[in-house]
Amino acid sequence: GLGGEDYVARLMVSGIILSDPQRDKALAELSENAMAKALIVRIDSPGGTVVGGEELYHSLREVAGNKPVVAVMGGTATSAGYMTALGADHIVARSGSVTGSIGVIMQTAQFTGLFEKLGIKPESIKSRPLKAQPNPLEPMSGEARKASLDVVLDLFEMFVDMVVERRGLPRS
């Protein structure tokens, strides 16, 4: 776009994908820029947060409402990296690109055994039993495990819906 000439915009998405309001604002501005004739999104990412991937997906769909968007997968475009690619009108991948990993994970650890050995007794005062669950300072109850799984499965269904819609694949 230097000198007032038409151009093809480029966006590099690498590393862990997080929420980035500045990136999303720049993409919104690009969407309205008449000199930008298309957007090429190079992706080399193992994924990131669900919100980060979802925000980037929606920002790319906004750009795609006004101009072509092409995703080019590098070595890795998995999880939120793949979600990002779904925001493009066209996806290009090498034979060696590692992609997919349509899933959601929530990880935690439990330190209660270690704390017990160290003589540390953590205490939590909370408004409801499921507040701050999972929590590494206390064992996970069955109810907390189910609630956490329900959240993960809801996010997974959202991801699958995106794939079904954008890739035209059957839900199975």
JSON list of C-alpha atoms in Angstrom, two decimals:
[
{"chain": "A", "resi": 1, "resn": "GLY", "atom": "CA", "xyz": [0.00, 0.00, 0.00]},
{"chain": "A", "resi": 2, "resn": "LEU", "atom": "CA", "xyz": [3.01, 2.35, -0.13]},
{"chain": "A", "resi": 3, "resn": "GLY", "atom": "CA", "xyz": [2.56, 5.19, -2.57]},
{"chain": "A", "resi": 4, "resn": "GLY", "atom": "CA", "xyz": [-1.20, 4.70, -2.81]},
{"chain": "A", "resi": 5, "resn": "GLU", "atom": "CA", "xyz": [-0.98, 1.51, -4.88]},
{"chain": "A", "resi": 6, "resn": "ASP", "atom": "CA", "xyz": [-3.16, -1.58, -4.59]},
{"chain": "A", "resi": 7, "resn": "TYR", "atom": "CA", "xyz": [-1.62, -4.42, -2.61]},
{"chain": "A", "resi": 8, "resn": "VAL", "atom": "CA", "xyz": [-2.17, -7.86, -1.10]},
{"chain": "A", "resi": 9, "resn": "ALA", "atom": "CA", "xyz": [-2.00, -7.73, 2.68]},
{"chain": "A", "resi": 10, "resn": "ARG", "atom": "CA", "xyz": [-0.17, -10.37, 4.70]},
{"chain": "A", "resi": 11, "resn": "LEU", "atom": "CA", "xyz": [-0.67, -11.58, 8.26]},
{"chain": "A", "resi": 12, "resn": "MET", "atom": "CA", "xyz": [1.69, -13.96, 10.03]},
{"chain": "A", "resi": 13, "resn": "VAL", "atom": "CA", "xyz": [0.10, -16.06, 12.77]},
{"chain": "A", "resi": 14, "resn": "SER", "atom": "CA", "xyz": [2.77, -17.92, 14.73]},
{"chain": "A", "resi": 15, "resn": "GLY", "atom": "CA", "xyz": [3.24, -19.31, 18.20]},
{"chain": "A", "resi": 16, "resn": "ILE", "atom": "CA", "xyz": [0.41, -19.50, 20.70]},
{"chain": "A", "resi": 17, "resn": "ILE", "atom": "CA", "xyz": [-2.77, -17.77, 19.51]},
{"chain": "A", "resi": 18, "resn": "LEU", "atom": "CA", "xyz": [-4.18, -15.45, 22.16]},
{"chain": "A", "resi": 19, "resn": "SER", "atom": "CA", "xyz": [-6.74, -12.68, 22.25]},
{"chain": "A", "resi": 20, "resn": "ASP", "atom": "CA", "xyz": [-5.22, -9.60, 20.58]},
{"chain": "A", "resi": 21, "resn": "PRO", "atom": "CA", "xyz": [-7.42, -6.50, 20.32]},
{"chain": "A", "resi": 22, "resn": "GLN", "atom": "CA", "xyz": [-4.77, -4.59, 18.32]},
{"chain": "A", "resi": 23, "resn": "ARG", "atom": "CA", "xyz": [-4.58, -7.39, 15.72]},
{"chain": "A", "resi": 24, "resn": "ASP", "atom": "CA", "xyz": [-8.37, -7.52, 15.46]},
{"chain": "A", "resi": 25, "resn": "LYS", "atom": "CA", "xyz": [-8.57, -3.72, 15.10]},
{"chain": "A", "resi": 26, "resn": "ALA", "atom": "CA", "xyz": [-5.94, -3.80, 12.34]},
{"chain": "A", "resi": 27, "resn": "LEU", "atom": "CA", "xyz": [-7.90, -6.53, 10.53]},
{"chain": "A", "resi": 28, "resn": "ALA", "atom": "CA", "xyz": [-11.12, -4.49, 10.83]},
{"chain": "A", "resi": 29, "resn": "GLU", "atom": "CA", "xyz": [-9.32, -1.50, 9.29]},
{"chain": "A", "resi": 30, "resn": "LEU", "atom": "CA", "xyz": [-7.87, -3.73, 6.56]},
{"chain": "A", "resi": 31, "resn": "SER", "atom": "CA", "xyz": [-11.36, -5.00, 5.78]},
{"chain": "A", "resi": 32, "resn": "GLU", "atom": "CA", "xyz": [-12.41, -1.44, 4.87]},
{"chain": "A", "resi": 33, "resn": "ASN", "atom": "CA", "xyz": [-9.19, -0.50, 3.04]},
{"chain": "A", "resi": 34, "resn": "ALA", "atom": "CA", "xyz": [-10.00, -0.33, -0.69]},
{"chain": "A", "resi": 35, "resn": "MET", "atom": "CA", "xyz": [-6.32, -0.56, -1.70]},
{"chain": "A", "resi": 36, "resn": "ALA", "atom": "CA", "xyz": [-5.95, -3.96, 0.00]},
{"chain": "A", "resi": 37, "resn": "LYS", "atom": "CA", "xyz": [-7.25, -6.38, -2.63]},
{"chain": "A", "resi": 38, "resn": "ALA", "atom": "CA", "xyz": [-6.78, -9.62, -0.65]},
{"chain": "A", "resi": 39, "resn": "LEU", "atom": "CA", "xyz": [-5.29, -11.04, 2.54]},
{"chain": "A", "resi": 40, "resn": "ILE", "atom": "CA", "xyz": [-2.85, -13.92, 2.80]},
{"chain": "A", "resi": 41, "resn": "VAL", "atom": "CA", "xyz": [-2.66, -15.44, 6.31]},
{"chain": "A", "resi": 42, "resn": "ARG", "atom": "CA", "xyz": [0.43, -17.56, 6.96]},
{"chain": "A", "resi": 43, "resn": "ILE", "atom": "CA", "xyz": [-0.15, -19.89, 9.91]},
{"chain": "A", "resi": 44, "resn": "ASP", "atom": "CA", "xyz": [2.51, -21.74, 11.88]},
{"chain": "A", "resi": 45, "resn": "SER", "atom": "CA", "xyz": [0.89, -22.38, 15.25]},
{"chain": "A", "resi": 46, "resn": "PRO", "atom": "CA", "xyz": [0.18, -25.33, 17.52]},
{"chain": "A", "resi": 47, "resn": "GLY", "atom": "CA", "xyz": [-2.97, -23.52, 18.71]},
{"chain": "A", "resi": 48, "resn": "GLY", "atom": "CA", "xyz": [-3.83, -21.37, 21.65]},
{"chain": "A", "resi": 49, "resn": "THR", "atom": "CA", "xyz": [-6.84, -20.29, 23.62]},
{"chain": "A", "resi": 50, "resn": "VAL", "atom": "CA", "xyz": [-10.37, -20.93, 22.40]},
{"chain": "A", "resi": 51, "resn": "VAL", "atom": "CA", "xyz": [-11.17, -17.22, 22.68]},
{"chain": "A", "resi": 52, "resn": "GLY", "atom": "CA", "xyz": [-8.00, -16.20, 20.83]},
{"chain": "A", "resi": 53, "resn": "GLY", "atom": "CA", "xyz": [-8.76, -18.59, 17.97]},
{"chain": "A", "resi": 54, "resn": "GLU", "atom": "CA", "xyz": [-12.42, -17.62, 17.86]},
{"chain": "A", "resi": 55, "resn": "GLU", "atom": "CA", "xyz": [-11.63, -13.88, 17.78]},
{"chain": "A", "resi": 56, "resn": "LEU", "atom": "CA", "xyz": [-9.12, -14.35, 14.96]},
{"chain": "A", "resi": 57, "resn": "TYR", "atom": "CA", "xyz": [-11.59, -16.54, 13.04]},
{"chain": "A", "resi": 58, "resn": "HIS", "atom": "CA", "xyz": [-14.30, -13.86, 13.29]},
{"chain": "A", "resi": 59, "resn": "SER", "atom": "CA", "xyz": [-11.86, -11.09, 12.31]},
{"chain": "A", "resi": 60, "resn": "LEU", "atom": "CA", "xyz": [-10.87, -13.06, 9.20]},
{"chain": "A", "resi": 61, "resn": "ARG", "atom": "CA", "xyz": [-14.52, -13.67, 8.33]},
{"chain": "A", "resi": 62, "resn": "GLU", "atom": "CA", "xyz": [-15.08, -9.91, 8.58]},
{"chain": "A", "resi": 63, "resn": "VAL", "atom": "CA", "xyz": [-12.22, -9.29, 6.13]},
{"chain": "A", "resi": 64, "resn": "ALA", "atom": "CA", "xyz": [-13.57, -12.08, 3.87]},
{"chain": "A", "resi": 65, "resn": "GLY", "atom": "CA", "xyz": [-16.84, -10.17, 3.63]},
{"chain": "A", "resi": 66, "resn": "ASN", "atom": "CA", "xyz": [-14.99, -7.55, 1.57]},
{"chain": "A", "resi": 67, "resn": "LYS", "atom": "CA", "xyz": [-12.05, -9.31, -0.08]},
{"chain": "A", "resi": 68, "resn": "PRO", "atom": "CA", "xyz": [-10.54, -12.76, -0.62]},
{"chain": "A", "resi": 69, "resn": "VAL", "atom": "CA", "xyz": [-8.73, -14.34, 2.34]},
{"chain": "A", "resi": 70, "resn": "VAL", "atom": "CA", "xyz": [-6.32, -17.24, 1.82]},
{"chain": "A", "resi": 71, "resn": "ALA", "atom": "CA", "xyz": [-4.76, -19.25, 4.66]},
{"chain": "A", "resi": 72, "resn": "VAL", "atom": "CA", "xyz": [-1.37, -20.82, 3.99]},
{"chain": "A", "resi": 73, "resn": "MET", "atom": "CA", "xyz": [-0.44, -23.45, 6.56]},
{"chain": "A", "resi": 74, "resn": "GLY", "atom": "CA", "xyz": [3.20, -23.81, 7.46]},
{"chain": "A", "resi": 75, "resn": "GLY", "atom": "CA", "xyz": [4.67, -26.66, 9.48]},
{"chain": "A", "resi": 76, "resn": "THR", "atom": "CA", "xyz": [1.87, -26.64, 12.05]},
{"chain": "A", "resi": 77, "resn": "ALA", "atom": "CA", "xyz": [-1.68, -25.30, 12.02]},
{"chain": "A", "resi": 78, "resn": "THR", "atom": "CA", "xyz": [-3.44, -27.27, 14.71]},
{"chain": "A", "resi": 79, "resn": "SER", "atom": "CA", "xyz": [-6.23, -26.57, 17.16]},
{"chain": "A", "resi": 80, "resn": "ALA", "atom": "CA", "xyz": [-6.71, -22.76, 17.27]},
{"chain": "A", "resi": 81, "resn": "GLY", "atom": "CA", "xyz": [-4.31, -22.62, 14.28]},
{"chain": "A", "resi": 82, "resn": "TYR", "atom": "CA", "xyz": [-6.79, -24.72, 12.31]},
{"chain": "A", "resi": 83, "resn": "MET", "atom": "CA", "xyz": [-9.68, -22.63, 13.69]},
{"chain": "A", "resi": 84, "resn": "THR", "atom": "CA", "xyz": [-7.88, -19.58, 12.29]},
{"chain": "A", "resi": 85, "resn": "ALA", "atom": "CA", "xyz": [-7.56, -21.22, 8.87]},
{"chain": "A", "resi": 86, "resn": "LEU", "atom": "CA", "xyz": [-11.31, -21.88, 8.87]},
{"chain": "A", "resi": 87, "resn": "GLY", "atom": "CA", "xyz": [-11.79, -18.11, 8.73]},
{"chain": "A", "resi": 88, "resn": "ALA", "atom": "CA", "xyz": [-10.27, -18.02, 5.23]},
{"chain": "A", "resi": 89, "resn": "ASP", "atom": "CA", "xyz": [-12.05, -18.51, 1.92]},
{"chain": "A", "resi": 90, "resn": "HIS", "atom": "CA", "xyz": [-9.36, -20.91, 0.74]},
{"chain": "A", "resi": 91, "resn": "ILE", "atom": "CA", "xyz": [-6.81, -23.03, 2.64]},
{"chain": "A", "resi": 92, "resn": "VAL", "atom": "CA", "xyz": [-3.44, -24.14, 1.25]},
{"chain": "A", "resi": 93, "resn": "ALA", "atom": "CA", "xyz": [-1.40, -26.76, 3.10]},
{"chain": "A", "resi": 94, "resn": "ARG", "atom": "CA", "xyz": [1.81, -28.59, 2.26]},
{"chain": "A", "resi": 95, "resn": "SER", "atom": "CA", "xyz": [1.93, -32.37, 2.35]},
{"chain": "A", "resi": 96, "resn": "GLY", "atom": "CA", "xyz": [4.05, -32.04, 5.47]},
{"chain": "A", "resi": 97, "resn": "SER", "atom": "CA", "xyz": [1.81, -29.52, 7.25]},
{"chain": "A", "resi": 98, "resn": "VAL", "atom": "CA", "xyz": [0.52, -30.89, 10.52]},
{"chain": "A", "resi": 99, "resn": "THR", "atom": "CA", "xyz": [-3.06, -29.74, 10.89]},
{"chain": "A", "resi": 100, "resn": "GLY", "atom": "CA", "xyz": [-6.38, -30.63, 12.47]},
{"chain": "A", "resi": 101, "resn": "SER", "atom": "CA", "xyz": [-6.58, -31.38, 16.17]},
{"chain": "A", "resi": 102, "resn": "ILE", "atom": "CA", "xyz": [-10.19, -30.31, 16.37]},
{"chain": "A", "resi": 103, "resn": "GLY", "atom": "CA", "xyz": [-10.54, -30.47, 20.09]},
{"chain": "A", "resi": 104, "resn": "VAL", "atom": "CA", "xyz": [-10.53, -28.61, 23.36]},
{"chain": "A", "resi": 105, "resn": "ILE", "atom": "CA", "xyz": [-8.47, -29.35, 26.43]},
{"chain": "A", "resi": 106, "resn": "MET", "atom": "CA", "xyz": [-8.61, -28.07, 29.99]},
{"chain": "A", "resi": 107, "resn": "GLN", "atom": "CA", "xyz": [-5.64, -29.01, 32.13]},
{"chain": "A", "resi": 108, "resn": "THR", "atom": "CA", "xyz": [-5.04, -28.79, 35.83]},
{"chain": "A", "resi": 109, "resn": "ALA", "atom": "CA", "xyz": [-2.83, -30.31, 38.47]},
{"chain": "A", "resi": 110, "resn": "GLN", "atom": "CA", "xyz": [-3.46, -31.25, 42.06]},
{"chain": "A", "resi": 111, "resn": "PHE", "atom": "CA", "xyz": [-0.87, -30.31, 44.66]},
{"chain": "A", "resi": 112, "resn": "THR", "atom": "CA", "xyz": [-2.68, -31.51, 47.77]},
{"chain": "A", "resi": 113, "resn": "GLY", "atom": "CA", "xyz": [-0.35, -34.50, 48.30]},
{"chain": "A", "resi": 114, "resn": "LEU", "atom": "CA", "xyz": [2.74, -32.32, 47.97]},
{"chain": "A", "resi": 115, "resn": "PHE", "atom": "CA", "xyz": [1.30, -29.68, 50.28]},
{"chain": "A", "resi": 116, "resn": "GLU", "atom": "CA", "xyz": [0.49, -32.36, 52.84]},
{"chain": "A", "resi": 117, "resn": "LYS", "atom": "CA", "xyz": [4.14, -33.51, 52.79]},
{"chain": "A", "resi": 118, "resn": "LEU", "atom": "CA", "xyz": [5.28, -29.92, 53.25]},
{"chain": "A", "resi": 119, "resn": "GLY", "atom": "CA", "xyz": [2.84, -29.28, 56.08]},
{"chain": "A", "resi": 120, "resn": "ILE", "atom": "CA", "xyz": [0.86, -26.73, 54.07]},
{"chain": "A", "resi": 121, "resn": "LYS", "atom": "CA", "xyz": [-2.91, -26.75, 54.42]},
{"chain": "A", "resi": 122, "resn": "PRO", "atom": "CA", "xyz": [-4.53, -24.50, 51.80]},
{"chain": "A", "resi": 123, "resn": "GLU", "atom": "CA", "xyz": [-7.97, -23.11, 52.51]},
{"chain": "A", "resi": 124, "resn": "SER", "atom": "CA", "xyz": [-10.50, -21.62, 50.15]},
{"chain": "A", "resi": 125, "resn": "ILE", "atom": "CA", "xyz": [-13.53, -19.55, 51.05]},
{"chain": "A", "resi": 126, "resn": "LYS", "atom": "CA", "xyz": [-15.90, -19.42, 48.11]},
{"chain": "A", "resi": 127, "resn": "SER", "atom": "CA", "xyz": [-19.48, -18.55, 47.34]},
{"chain": "A", "resi": 128, "resn": "ARG", "atom": "CA", "xyz": [-20.36, -21.85, 45.65]},
{"chain": "A", "resi": 129, "resn": "PRO", "atom": "CA", "xyz": [-18.87, -25.36, 45.57]},
{"chain": "A", "resi": 130, "resn": "LEU", "atom": "CA", "xyz": [-17.93, -25.09, 41.88]},
{"chain": "A", "resi": 131, "resn": "LYS", "atom": "CA", "xyz": [-16.30, -21.67, 42.16]},
{"chain": "A", "resi": 132, "resn": "ALA", "atom": "CA", "xyz": [-12.63, -21.83, 41.12]},
{"chain": "A", "resi": 133, "resn": "GLN", "atom": "CA", "xyz": [-12.84, -25.38, 39.79]},
{"chain": "A", "resi": 134, "resn": "PRO", "atom": "CA", "xyz": [-10.67, -27.05, 38.76]},
{"chain": "A", "resi": 135, "resn": "ASN", "atom": "CA", "xyz": [-8.38, -25.91, 41.54]},
{"chain": "A", "resi": 136, "resn": "PRO", "atom": "CA", "xyz": [-4.89, -27.34, 42.18]},
{"chain": "A", "resi": 137, "resn": "LEU", "atom": "CA", "xyz": [-5.29, -26.62, 45.90]},
{"chain": "A", "resi": 138, "resn": "GLU", "atom": "CA", "xyz": [-8.09, -29.15, 46.44]},
{"chain": "A", "resi": 139, "resn": "PRO", "atom": "CA", "xyz": [-9.20, -32.51, 45.07]},
{"chain": "A", "resi": 140, "resn": "MET", "atom": "CA", "xyz": [-11.70, -32.29, 42.22]},
{"chain": "A", "resi": 141, "resn": "SER", "atom": "CA", "xyz": [-15.16, -33.49, 43.18]},
{"chain": "A", "resi": 142, "resn": "GLY", "atom": "CA", "xyz": [-17.28, -35.53, 40.81]},
{"chain": "A", "resi": 143, "resn": "GLU", "atom": "CA", "xyz": [-19.59, -32.55, 40.38]},
{"chain": "A", "resi": 144, "resn": "ALA", "atom": "CA", "xyz": [-16.65, -30.28, 39.51]},
{"chain": "A", "resi": 145, "resn": "ARG", "atom": "CA", "xyz": [-15.28, -32.86, 37.05]},
{"chain": "A", "resi": 146, "resn": "LYS", "atom": "CA", "xyz": [-18.66, -33.08, 35.31]},
{"chain": "A", "resi": 147, "resn": "ALA", "atom": "CA", "xyz": [-19.05, -29.28, 35.15]},
{"chain": "A", "resi": 148, "resn": "SER", "atom": "CA", "xyz": [-15.53, -28.93, 33.69]},
{"chain": "A", "resi": 149, "resn": "LEU", "atom": "CA", "xyz": [-16.21, -31.65, 31.14]},
{"chain": "A", "resi": 150, "resn": "ASP", "atom": "CA", "xyz": [-19.49, -29.96, 30.16]},
{"chain": "A", "resi": 151, "resn": "VAL", "atom": "CA", "xyz": [-17.59, -26.73, 29.43]},
{"chain": "A", "resi": 152, "resn": "VAL", "atom": "CA", "xyz": [-14.98, -28.56, 27.36]},
{"chain": "A", "resi": 153, "resn": "LEU", "atom": "CA", "xyz": [-17.67, -30.42, 25.39]},
{"chain": "A", "resi": 154, "resn": "ASP", "atom": "CA", "xyz": [-19.63, -27.20, 24.73]},
{"chain": "A", "resi": 155, "resn": "LEU", "atom": "CA", "xyz": [-16.49, -25.55, 23.33]},
{"chain": "A", "resi": 156, "resn": "PHE", "atom": "CA", "xyz": [-15.73, -28.68, 21.29]},
{"chain": "A", "resi": 157, "resn": "GLU", "atom": "CA", "xyz": [-19.24, -28.60, 19.75]},
{"chain": "A", "resi": 158, "resn": "MET", "atom": "CA", "xyz": [-18.70, -24.94, 18.81]},
{"chain": "A", "resi": 159, "resn": "PHE", "atom": "CA", "xyz": [-15.42, -25.91, 17.08]},
{"chain": "A", "resi": 160, "resn": "VAL", "atom": "CA", "xyz": [-17.07, -28.82, 15.24]},
{"chain": "A", "resi": 161, "resn": "ASP", "atom": "CA", "xyz": [-19.89, -26.50, 14.11]},
{"chain": "A", "resi": 162, "resn": "MET", "atom": "CA", "xyz": [-17.28, -24.16, 12.61]},
{"chain": "A", "resi": 163, "resn": "VAL", "atom": "CA", "xyz": [-15.60, -27.02, 10.73]},
{"chain": "A", "resi": 164, "resn": "VAL", "atom": "CA", "xyz": [-18.92, -28.38, 9.44]},
{"chain": "A", "resi": 165, "resn": "GLU", "atom": "CA", "xyz": [-20.02, -24.93, 8.23]},
{"chain": "A", "resi": 166, "resn": "ARG", "atom": "CA", "xyz": [-16.73, -23.72, 6.72]},
{"chain": "A", "resi": 167, "resn": "ARG", "atom": "CA", "xyz": [-15.41, -26.98, 5.26]},
{"chain": "A", "resi": 168, "resn": "GLY", "atom": "CA", "xyz": [-18.77, -28.36, 4.13]},
{"chain": "A", "resi": 169, "resn": "LEU", "atom": "CA", "xyz": [-18.12, -31.66, 5.87]},
{"chain": "A", "resi": 170, "resn": "PRO", "atom": "CA", "xyz": [-20.69, -33.97, 7.43]},
{"chain": "A", "resi": 171, "resn": "ARG", "atom": "CA", "xyz": [-20.87, -33.68, 11.22]},
{"chain": "A", "resi": 172, "resn": "SER", "atom": "CA", "xyz": [-19.72, -37.30, 11.65]}
]
